[in-house]
Amino acid sequence: MTNSSSRRKFIEGISKTAGAMTLEPFAGAWPRTGNAIEFPNAAAPGIEQLKDLAERKGLLYGTATEHGKLSGDPAFAALVAQQCDLLVPEGELKWNTLRPTPDTFNFAPSDELYAFTQQHRMKYRGHTLVWHEALPKWFAGYATQSNAESLLTTHISKVVGHYAGKMQSWDVINEALLPEDRRSDGLRNSPWLALLGPGYIETALRAAAQADPSAMLVWNETWIEEDTSLVESKRQSFLQHLGGLKKRNVPIHGIGIQSHLMGDQNNIGGANFQRFLHEISEMNLKILITEMDIRDFKLPADSRERDRIVSEKYAQYLSSVLQHKSVIAVLTWGLSDRYTWIAKTNPRSDGAAVRPLPFDENLSPKPAFYAIAKAFEETQRR
Ligand code: G3I
């Protein structure tokens, strides 16, 4: 289907669901009433695909999911295949799934997700090789300062080697920074730090590069999007560590910005964050928006109002990050409200279902979908 016919179909789809709303031509002009952008809030048959809108600008769009959600829910699997170019396992490549015992590896769940990506010509990214969470029950009693380095490097060599040449990128390091732990280097007091000292980061990156020299190696961080003094100190620690790794020629190719945002947050994507993104780009590091979603548990009960606020937050944040051409991928942490970790971790006190993602629980596009689509449509080509 040609671009113009798919756009026409898209507009027809929106106008059908949006009723009498008159639509200007799709290219960047969106239906407005006054200053507010009105987004239709229902399934728009023939909607655009986020992966196509992203690809036209040299971006990848994808999502996190679990193999059981794809195999057990064909309609959801079809939506993932329709909308996404990149898949990241929500749990299948974490230690507690991969490592039933100190001597065994269970690749089957992740291999099932990988097979799905290959069936739908999608890319696969690995998450995550070194994290303080999702460690198997045997870990605490087994890992010691004397065996930890071999435990870590064997894990990385085996896991990265299993997918050598097949991964779009790897979250090698995940959430290693925590200013609240008050270390001068800003590192989190994680089990890995206790076992191996700060050098675990370099050790992990070097082991990953050795196992797959072609892989894009990423350090993924959370809570670095706001402009507060604590978050700024976290960003400064991050820059320090990255500068040191680059200086020592440690293989690292990009950072992940998880982007788990709050619908009531007003200071995301500000000047200090922009400066940080610029400094990352200056280091020739790529930037991946790795886990974007917007928690609405502090937003009003009315779902249309919540959807509107969430969509505007997506629009605000993406317009801020996509200005930087080193941003090469955007992933949402889930595609539909039918499956979101937020339902468990940040439920609403009024018991209403949370609505953080581009598609609702019935797999219909929400204003958030149109906000993401518009951000891809409006960004510069990489
Ligand atoms: O699969 C078992 C199930 O058999 C068992 O009955 C149930 C009992 O609670 O647990 C299930 O495992 C859960 C797993 O998700 C699969 O649903 C774990 O308890 C639960 O801890 C795990 O939570 C995941 C969390 O990471 C920890 O691994 C979330 O789904 C996942 O969204 C979350 O993702 C993290 C990223 O990896 C890193 N950035 C933050 C992000 C959100 O916390």
mmCIF file of C-alpha atoms in Angstrom, residues 4 34 54 62 106 119 126 140 144 151-152 160 183 192 282-283 290 292 309 333 347-349 364:
data_model
loop_
_atom_site.group_PDB
_atom_site.id
_atom_site.type_symbol
_atom_site.label_atom_id
_atom_site.label_comp_id
_atom_site.label_asym_id
_atom_site.label_seq_id
_atom_site.Cartn_x
_atom_site.Cartn_y
_atom_site.Cartn_z
ATOM 1 C CA SER A 4 -0.599 8.325 0.360
ATOM 2 C CA GLY A 34 -8.911 25.611 20.182
ATOM 3 C CA ALA A 54 9.410 5.309 13.094
ATOM 4 C CA GLY A 62 9.134 -1.671 19.774
ATOM 5 C CA ASN A 106 17.039 -22.206 30.404
ATOM 6 C CA GLN A 119 8.611 -15.022 12.104
ATOM 7 C CA GLY A 126 18.531 -8.386 25.301
ATOM 8 C CA ALA A 140 22.651 -15.104 47.597
ATOM 9 C CA THR A 144 30.987 -15.145 46.894
ATOM 10 C CA LEU A 151 29.900 -16.452 37.756
ATOM 11 C CA LEU A 152 29.319 -13.147 35.976
ATOM 12 C CA VAL A 160 25.476 -13.347 24.784
ATOM 13 C CA ARG A 183 28.446 6.818 47.366
ATOM 14 C CA TRP A 192 27.445 -7.041 42.211
ATOM 15 C CA GLU A 282 28.946 14.254 22.012
ATOM 16 C CA MET A 283 30.440 11.020 23.393
ATOM 17 C CA THR A 290 13.946 1.589 26.454
ATOM 18 C CA MET A 292 8.547 4.176 28.164
ATOM 19 C CA ILE A 309 -3.127 13.969 30.035
ATOM 20 C CA TRP A 333 7.173 -1.161 28.280
ATOM 21 C CA PRO A 347 -2.637 0.470 40.926
ATOM 22 C CA ARG A 348 -5.111 3.318 41.331
ATOM 23 C CA SER A 349 -6.606 3.848 44.781
ATOM 24 C CA SER A 364 -7.850 -0.110 20.469
#
